Coordinates of C-alpha atoms and ligand atoms in Angstrom, one line a residue:
X3 CA -23.1 20.1 -4.8
X4 CA -20.7 22.4 -6.6
X5 CA -18.4 19.7 -8.1
X6 CA -18.7 16.0 -8.8
X7 CA -14.9 15.7 -8.7
X8 CA -12.2 18.1 -7.4
X9 CA -8.6 17.5 -8.3
X10 CA -6.8 19.4 -5.5
X11 CA -3.3 20.7 -5.0
X12 CA -1.7 19.7 -8.3
X13 CA 0.4 21.6 -10.8
X14 CA -1.6 22.2 -13.9
X15 CA 0.3 22.2 -17.2
X16 CA -2.2 23.2 -19.9
X17 CA -0.3 24.9 -22.8
X18 CA -3.7 25.7 -24.4
X19 CA -4.9 27.4 -21.2
X20 CA -3.3 28.2 -17.8
X21 CA -0.3 26.6 -16.2
X22 CA 0.2 27.1 -12.5
X23 CA -0.7 25.6 -9.1
X24 CA -4.5 25.2 -9.7
X25 CA -7.4 23.0 -8.6
X26 CA -9.7 21.5 -11.2
X27 CA -13.4 21.2 -10.6
X28 CA -15.6 18.8 -12.7
X29 CA -19.3 18.8 -13.0
X30 CA -21.5 16.7 -15.2
X31 CA -18.5 15.5 -17.2
X32 CA -17.3 19.0 -18.0
X33 CA -14.6 21.2 -16.6
X34 CA -16.4 23.5 -14.2
X35 CA -13.5 25.5 -12.7
X36 CA -9.7 25.8 -12.9
X37 CA -8.7 28.1 -10.0
X38 CA -6.4 28.1 -7.0
X39 CA -7.9 27.1 -3.6
X40 CA -11.3 25.7 -4.7
X41 CA -13.5 24.7 -1.7
X42 CA -13.5 21.0 -1.2
X43 CA -16.6 21.2 0.9
X44 CA -18.6 21.6 -2.3
X45 CA -17.3 18.4 -3.9
X46 CA -18.7 14.9 -3.9
X47 CA -15.3 13.4 -4.5
X48 CA -11.9 15.0 -3.8
X49 CA -8.7 13.6 -5.3
X50 CA -5.5 14.8 -3.6
X51 CA -3.0 15.4 -6.5
X52 CA -0.5 17.4 -4.6
X53 CA 3.0 16.8 -5.9
X54 CA 1.6 15.6 -9.2
X55 CA 1.2 17.2 -12.7
X56 CA -2.4 17.6 -14.1
X57 CA -2.7 18.0 -17.9
X58 CA -5.5 17.8 -20.4
X59 CA -6.2 14.2 -21.4
X60 CA -3.5 13.4 -24.0
X61 CA -4.5 13.4 -27.7
X62 CA -2.6 10.8 -29.8
X63 CA -2.9 11.9 -33.4
X64 CA -1.7 8.6 -34.9
X65 CA -2.9 5.2 -33.6
X66 CA -4.5 2.0 -34.9
X67 CA -7.7 1.1 -33.1
X68 CA -9.4 -2.3 -33.1
X69 CA -9.7 -3.9 -36.5
X70 CA -7.3 -5.6 -39.0
X71 CA -3.7 -6.6 -38.9
X72 CA -2.5 -3.6 -36.9
X73 CA -5.4 -2.6 -34.6
X74 CA -5.2 -2.8 -30.8
X75 CA -7.7 -2.2 -28.1
X76 CA -7.0 1.3 -26.7
X77 CA -8.7 1.0 -23.4
X78 CA -6.1 -1.3 -21.6
X79 CA -3.4 1.2 -22.6
X80 CA -5.4 4.4 -22.1
X81 CA -6.2 4.0 -18.4
X82 CA -2.5 3.9 -17.4
X83 CA -1.0 6.4 -19.9
X84 CA -3.3 9.4 -19.8
X85 CA -4.4 9.2 -23.5
X86 CA -8.1 10.1 -23.8
X87 CA -8.3 10.6 -27.5
X88 CA -7.0 8.0 -29.9
X89 CA -7.1 9.2 -33.5
X90 CA -7.3 6.1 -35.7
X91 CA -5.0 6.8 -38.7
X92 CA -6.5 4.9 -41.5
X93 CA -7.1 1.4 -40.1
X94 CA -10.4 1.4 -41.9
X95 CA -11.3 2.5 -45.5
X96 CA -14.8 2.7 -47.0
X97 CA -15.2 -1.1 -47.2
X98 CA -14.2 -1.7 -43.5
X99 CA -15.5 1.5 -41.9
X100 CA -18.7 -0.1 -40.6
X101 CA -16.7 -2.6 -38.6
X102 CA -14.4 0.1 -37.3
X103 CA -17.3 2.3 -36.3
X104 CA -19.1 -0.5 -34.4
X105 CA -15.9 -1.5 -32.6
X106 CA -14.8 2.0 -31.8
X107 CA -18.2 3.1 -30.3
X108 CA -17.8 0.5 -27.5
X109 CA -14.4 1.9 -26.3
X110 CA -14.2 4.1 -23.2
X111 CA -11.8 6.6 -24.9
X112 CA -12.6 8.9 -27.8
X113 CA -11.8 7.4 -31.2
X114 CA -12.2 9.8 -34.1
X115 CA -10.9 8.5 -37.4
X116 CA -8.9 9.4 -40.5
X117 CA -10.5 7.4 -43.3
X118 CA -8.0 5.4 -45.4
X119 CA -8.4 6.4 -49.1
X120 CA -8.0 2.7 -49.9
X121 CA -11.3 0.9 -49.5
X122 CA -10.0 -2.2 -47.5
X123 CA -8.0 0.1 -45.2
X124 CA -5.4 -1.8 -43.2
X125 CA -7.2 -5.1 -43.0
X126 CA -3.9 -6.6 -44.2
X127 CA -0.3 -5.8 -43.4
X128 CA 0.3 -3.4 -46.4
X129 CA -0.1 -2.9 -50.1
X130 CA -3.5 -1.3 -49.7
X131 CA -2.7 1.6 -52.1
X132 CA -1.2 -0.5 -54.9
X133 CA -4.6 -1.6 -56.5
X134 CA -6.1 1.4 -58.3
X135 CA -9.6 -0.3 -58.1
X136 CA -9.3 -0.2 -54.3
X137 CA -8.6 3.5 -54.3
X138 CA -12.3 4.1 -54.6
X139 CA -12.9 7.8 -54.4
X140 CA -16.7 7.7 -54.7
X141 CA -17.0 5.2 -51.9
X142 CA -14.6 7.2 -49.7
X143 CA -16.5 10.4 -50.2
X144 CA -19.8 8.7 -49.5
X145 CA -18.3 7.2 -46.3
X146 CA -17.0 10.6 -45.2
X147 CA -20.3 12.3 -45.8
X148 CA -22.2 9.5 -44.0
X149 CA -19.9 9.5 -40.9
X150 CA -19.2 13.2 -40.3
X151 CA -19.5 12.6 -36.5
X152 CA -16.4 10.2 -36.5
X153 CA -14.3 11.0 -39.6
X154 CA -12.0 14.0 -39.1
X155 CA -9.6 13.5 -42.0
X156 CA -8.3 11.3 -44.8
X157 CA -5.3 9.0 -44.6
X158 CA -2.9 8.0 -47.4
X159 CA 0.2 5.8 -46.8
X160 CA 2.9 6.6 -49.3
X161 CA 5.8 4.2 -49.3
X162 CA 7.1 1.5 -51.6
X163 CA 5.2 -1.4 -49.9
X164 CA 1.9 0.5 -49.3
X165 CA 1.6 2.4 -52.5
X166 CA 4.7 2.6 -54.8
X167 CA 3.3 5.9 -56.3
X168 CA 1.7 9.2 -55.5
X169 CA -1.7 8.0 -56.7
X170 CA -3.2 7.3 -53.2
X171 CA -2.3 10.9 -52.2
X172 CA -3.8 12.4 -55.3
X173 CA -7.1 10.6 -54.6
X174 CA -7.0 11.3 -50.9
X175 CA -6.7 15.0 -51.7
X176 CA -9.8 14.7 -53.9
X177 CA -11.7 13.0 -51.1
X178 CA -10.5 15.6 -48.6
X179 CA -11.5 18.5 -50.8
X180 CA -15.0 17.0 -51.1
X181 CA -15.3 16.7 -47.3
X182 CA -13.5 19.9 -46.4
X183 CA -11.0 17.8 -44.3
X184 CA -7.2 17.6 -43.9
X185 CA -5.1 14.8 -45.3
X186 CA -2.6 12.8 -43.2
X187 CA 0.2 11.5 -45.4
X188 CA 2.5 8.7 -44.2
X189 CA 6.0 8.7 -45.6
X190 CA 8.6 5.9 -45.7
X191 CA 10.8 4.0 -48.0
X192 CA 10.6 5.4 -51.6
X193 CA 8.9 5.4 -54.0
X194 CA 7.3 7.8 -53.6
X195 CA 9.9 10.1 -52.2
X196 CA 9.0 12.3 -49.1
X197 CA 9.8 15.5 -51.0
X198 CA 7.3 14.6 -53.7
X199 CA 4.7 13.9 -51.1
X200 CA 5.4 17.2 -49.2
X201 CA 5.1 19.3 -52.3
X202 CA 1.5 18.1 -52.8
X203 CA 0.3 18.9 -49.2
X204 CA -1.8 21.9 -48.4
X205 CA -1.7 24.1 -45.3
X206 CA -3.3 22.2 -42.5
X207 CA -2.5 18.8 -44.0
X208 CA -0.3 16.5 -41.8
X209 CA 2.9 14.6 -42.7
X210 CA 3.3 11.7 -40.2
X211 CA 6.6 9.9 -39.6
X212 CA 8.2 13.4 -40.0
X213 CA 11.4 12.3 -38.3
X214 CA 11.7 9.1 -40.3
X215 CA 15.2 7.7 -40.9
X216 CA 13.9 5.7 -43.9
X217 CA 12.1 8.4 -46.0
X218 CA 14.2 9.7 -48.8
X219 CA 13.8 13.5 -49.5
X220 CA 13.5 14.6 -45.9
X221 CA 17.1 15.5 -45.5
X222 CA 19.6 16.8 -48.0
X223 CA 23.2 16.7 -46.9
X224 CA 22.1 16.2 -43.3
X225 CA 19.8 19.3 -43.3
X226 CA 16.1 19.5 -43.9
X227 CA 15.4 19.5 -47.7
X228 CA 13.9 22.3 -49.6
X229 CA 10.6 20.5 -49.7
X230 CA 10.6 20.2 -45.9
X231 CA 11.4 23.9 -45.3
X232 CA 8.8 25.0 -47.9
X233 CA 6.1 22.7 -46.4
X234 CA 6.8 23.8 -42.9
X235 CA 6.6 27.5 -43.9
X236 CA 3.3 27.1 -45.7
X237 CA 1.6 25.5 -42.7
X238 CA 1.9 21.7 -43.3
X239 CA 1.8 20.1 -39.8
X240 CA 4.7 17.8 -38.9
X241 CA 3.7 14.8 -36.8
X242 CA 6.1 12.4 -35.2
X243 CA 4.2 9.1 -35.8
X244 CA 6.9 7.0 -34.1
X245 CA 5.7 3.5 -35.1
X246 CA 7.8 0.4 -35.7
X247 CA 9.8 2.2 -38.4
X248 CA 9.1 5.9 -38.4
X249 CA 11.3 7.6 -35.9
X250 CA 15.0 8.4 -35.9
X251 CA 16.8 10.6 -33.4
X252 CA 19.3 11.7 -36.1
X253 CA 16.4 13.0 -38.3
X254 CA 14.8 14.7 -35.3
X255 CA 18.1 16.3 -34.4
X256 CA 18.3 17.8 -38.0
X257 CA 14.8 19.2 -37.8
X258 CA 15.4 20.7 -34.3
X259 CA 18.8 22.2 -35.4
X260 CA 17.0 23.9 -38.3
X261 CA 14.3 25.3 -36.0
X262 CA 11.6 23.0 -37.4
X263 CA 10.4 21.0 -34.3
X264 CA 7.5 18.6 -34.9
X265 CA 4.1 20.2 -34.2
X266 CA 2.6 17.1 -32.7
X267 CA 4.0 14.0 -31.0
X268 CA 2.1 10.8 -31.8
X269 CA 2.8 7.1 -31.3
X270 CA 1.6 5.2 -34.3
X271 CA 0.7 2.7 -31.7
X272 CA -0.3 -0.7 -33.2
X273 CA 0.0 -4.4 -32.7
X274 CA 3.6 -4.4 -33.8
X275 CA 4.8 -1.3 -31.9
X276 CA 2.9 -1.6 -28.6
X277 CA 5.3 -4.2 -27.2
X278 CA 8.3 -1.9 -28.3
X279 CA 9.9 0.2 -29.5
X280 CA 7.0 2.6 -28.9
X281 CA 5.2 1.2 -25.8
X282 CA 3.0 4.2 -25.3
X283 CA 2.6 8.0 -25.6
X284 CA 4.3 9.1 -22.4
X285 CA 7.4 7.0 -23.4
X286 CA 7.3 8.7 -26.8
X287 CA 7.1 12.1 -25.2
X288 CA 10.2 11.2 -23.1
X289 CA 12.1 10.7 -26.4
X290 CA 11.4 14.4 -27.3
X291 CA 12.6 15.4 -23.8
X292 CA 15.7 13.3 -24.5
X293 CA 16.2 15.3 -27.7
X294 CA 16.2 18.5 -25.7
X295 CA 12.6 19.8 -26.0
X296 CA 11.2 21.5 -22.9
X297 CA 8.4 19.6 -21.0
X298 CA 5.7 22.3 -21.7
X299 CA 6.4 22.1 -25.4
X300 CA 6.2 18.3 -25.4
X301 CA 2.8 18.5 -23.5
X302 CA 1.5 21.0 -26.0
X303 CA 2.5 18.6 -28.8
X304 CA 0.4 15.9 -27.2
X305 CA -2.7 18.0 -26.2
X306 CA -3.8 21.3 -27.6
X307 CA -1.9 21.1 -30.9
X308 CA -3.2 17.7 -32.1
X309 CA -6.7 18.7 -30.9
X310 CA -6.6 21.9 -33.0
X311 CA -5.1 20.1 -36.0
X312 CA -8.3 18.1 -36.4
X313 CA -10.8 20.3 -34.6
X314 CA -11.3 17.8 -31.8
X315 CA -12.9 18.4 -28.4
X316 CA -10.5 18.4 -25.5
X317 CA -6.8 19.2 -25.6
X318 CA -7.2 21.9 -23.0
X319 CA -8.8 22.3 -19.6
X320 CA -11.2 25.0 -20.8
X321 CA -14.2 25.6 -18.5
X322 CA -17.2 24.1 -20.3
X323 CA -15.1 21.7 -22.3
X324 CA -15.0 17.9 -21.7
X325 CA -13.4 16.8 -18.5
X326 CA -10.7 14.7 -20.2
X327 CA -7.8 14.9 -17.7
X328 CA -4.5 13.1 -17.1
X329 CA -2.6 13.1 -13.8
X330 CA 1.2 12.3 -13.9
X331 CA 4.0 11.8 -11.5
X332 CA 6.9 13.5 -13.2
X333 CA 10.1 12.2 -11.7
X334 CA 13.7 13.4 -12.3
X335 CA 14.7 9.9 -13.1
X336 CA 16.9 9.5 -16.2
X337 CA 16.1 6.4 -18.3
X338 CA 17.2 5.1 -21.6
X339 CA 15.0 5.3 -24.6
X340 CA 15.6 4.1 -28.2
X341 CA 14.5 5.0 -31.7
X342 CA 13.6 2.4 -34.3
X343 CA 17.2 2.1 -35.3
X344 CA 18.1 1.2 -31.7
X345 CA 20.0 4.5 -31.2
X346 CA 19.8 5.0 -27.4
X347 CA 19.4 8.4 -25.7
X348 CA 18.7 9.3 -22.1
X349 CA 15.5 11.0 -21.2
X350 CA 16.0 13.3 -18.2
X351 CA 12.6 12.6 -16.6
X352 CA 9.8 10.1 -16.6
X353 CA 6.1 10.8 -16.9
X354 CA 4.2 8.0 -15.0
X355 CA 0.4 8.2 -15.4
X356 CA -1.4 8.1 -12.1
X357 CA -5.0 8.6 -13.2
X358 CA -6.9 9.2 -16.4
X359 CA -10.4 10.7 -16.7
X360 CA -12.7 10.8 -19.7
X361 CA -15.8 13.0 -19.4
X362 CA -14.9 13.2 -15.7
X363 CA -15.0 9.5 -15.1
X364 CA -11.9 7.7 -13.9
X365 CA -10.9 5.0 -16.4
X366 CA -10.8 1.6 -14.6
X367 CA -7.8 -0.7 -14.7
X368 CA -7.9 -3.2 -17.6
X369 CA -5.4 -6.0 -18.3
X370 CA -3.8 -5.6 -21.7
X371 CA -4.4 -8.7 -23.9
X372 CA -1.5 -10.6 -25.4
X373 CA -0.4 -10.2 -29.0
X374 CA -2.5 -11.6 -31.9
X375 CA -0.9 -14.8 -33.4
X376 CA 0.6 -13.0 -36.5
X377 CA 2.8 -10.6 -34.5
X378 CA 6.5 -11.7 -34.3
X379 CA 8.1 -11.1 -30.9
X380 CA 11.7 -11.5 -29.7
X381 CA 12.5 -13.8 -26.8
X382 CA 12.9 -10.7 -24.6
X383 CA 9.5 -9.4 -25.5
X384 CA 7.9 -12.8 -24.8
X385 CA 9.7 -13.0 -21.5
X386 CA 8.6 -9.5 -20.5
X387 CA 4.9 -10.3 -21.4
X388 CA 5.1 -13.6 -19.4
X389 CA 6.6 -11.7 -16.4
X390 CA 3.8 -9.1 -16.6
X391 CA 1.2 -11.8 -16.6
X392 CA 2.8 -13.4 -13.6
X393 CA 2.8 -10.1 -11.7
X394 CA -0.9 -9.5 -12.5
X395 CA -1.8 -13.1 -11.5
X396 CA 0.1 -12.8 -8.2
X397 CA -1.6 -9.5 -7.4
X398 CA -5.1 -10.9 -8.2
X399 CA -4.7 -14.2 -6.4
X400 CA -3.6 -12.6 -3.1
X401 CA -6.5 -11.6 -0.8
X402 CA -6.5 -7.7 -0.8
X403 CA -6.5 -7.4 3.0
X404 CA -6.6 -9.6 6.1
X405 CA -9.4 -9.9 8.6
X406 CA -8.2 -6.8 10.5
X407 CA -8.7 -4.7 7.3
X408 CA -12.4 -5.4 7.1
X409 CA -15.3 -3.6 8.8
X410 CA -17.4 -5.9 11.0
X411 CA -20.6 -6.2 9.1
X412 CA -22.6 -8.6 11.2
X413 CA -21.9 -8.3 14.9
X414 CA -22.7 -11.5 16.8
X415 CA -25.4 -11.5 19.5
X416 CA -23.7 -11.6 23.0
Ligands
ZN509 ZN1 0.1 4.2 -38.7

């Protein structure tokens, strides 16, 4: 048997590899061939993906997995959105990392982590960087060195509620130097100001919420500030990190007008953004399409670029690499999307996920759980969740087929 799985007849868009009408063969959880006209006779399972777009499994550079106030279960979102790698962006610090690790290891998707420089991580809503005693550099370094297989960077949240100063960033840089890792810095309402944060970042470090409408020091007179231009030029990576408060079309427009597009598009998906305004990564990608970026660029920003930013497996369909694959129906169907300030734009097309594979295995459908009790929702969000539950219940309480849809298993004796 040449392939365990053959995806046949699709249009591959793999910005880190080849983009053309190509079949994809999978063997033993790895990409075995990406070629036109692969022979289906040599495949155990053939999936007809004609008319569909095949991409590397999406890599979401900023999510919150599992534990604490913000964490969500990625699997019930992953199977229907194409996201095969969920980088946890600081949900856990040194004191909570064992719980994160135990939880994350039981997920179907990949869950590498950025360790929060604050020991408690995001067990609570915010304020984790305000207590100097909790910014425990020694504990963080020991946790990095003891969890090299999972920890791929260090996270610091720099805004007035989370920190109020640059101290978490200074200590995160010390931890990152000791571990040879990049830092991801979250920016928001000052203090500290975003330009102060950017000036401390090194090439290869990441600023998330880069198109924030709340962070002071990103724009100056409607144009990217000196600190933004300098950071971009020296190789600081700009990550979208949409979240509940971190994305403004106006700021994105200013970055694009100055020729400084975000390197990566991530959701900051968590318990307070998954029911809107973020919803998922394909919807966030559609917001970049709405801002005028081409589809191939947007796919690069959700595959090869985030994978390279943190040295992660996947992100391309390279032969020999992990068979993390997403299949989308891309329809020319304009739909409205909103930023966190409720500015509405029209996305020119929709990416609807049809299938998602991790290590060559199709992720099974999973019903998303409801919100935890501390999450505030509007009446419209509650009504939508109730409607979704009703639709699932109706689907699952109807017999799948009638008698004429069944094979006769036990023929009666005549
Ligand atoms: Zn976040």
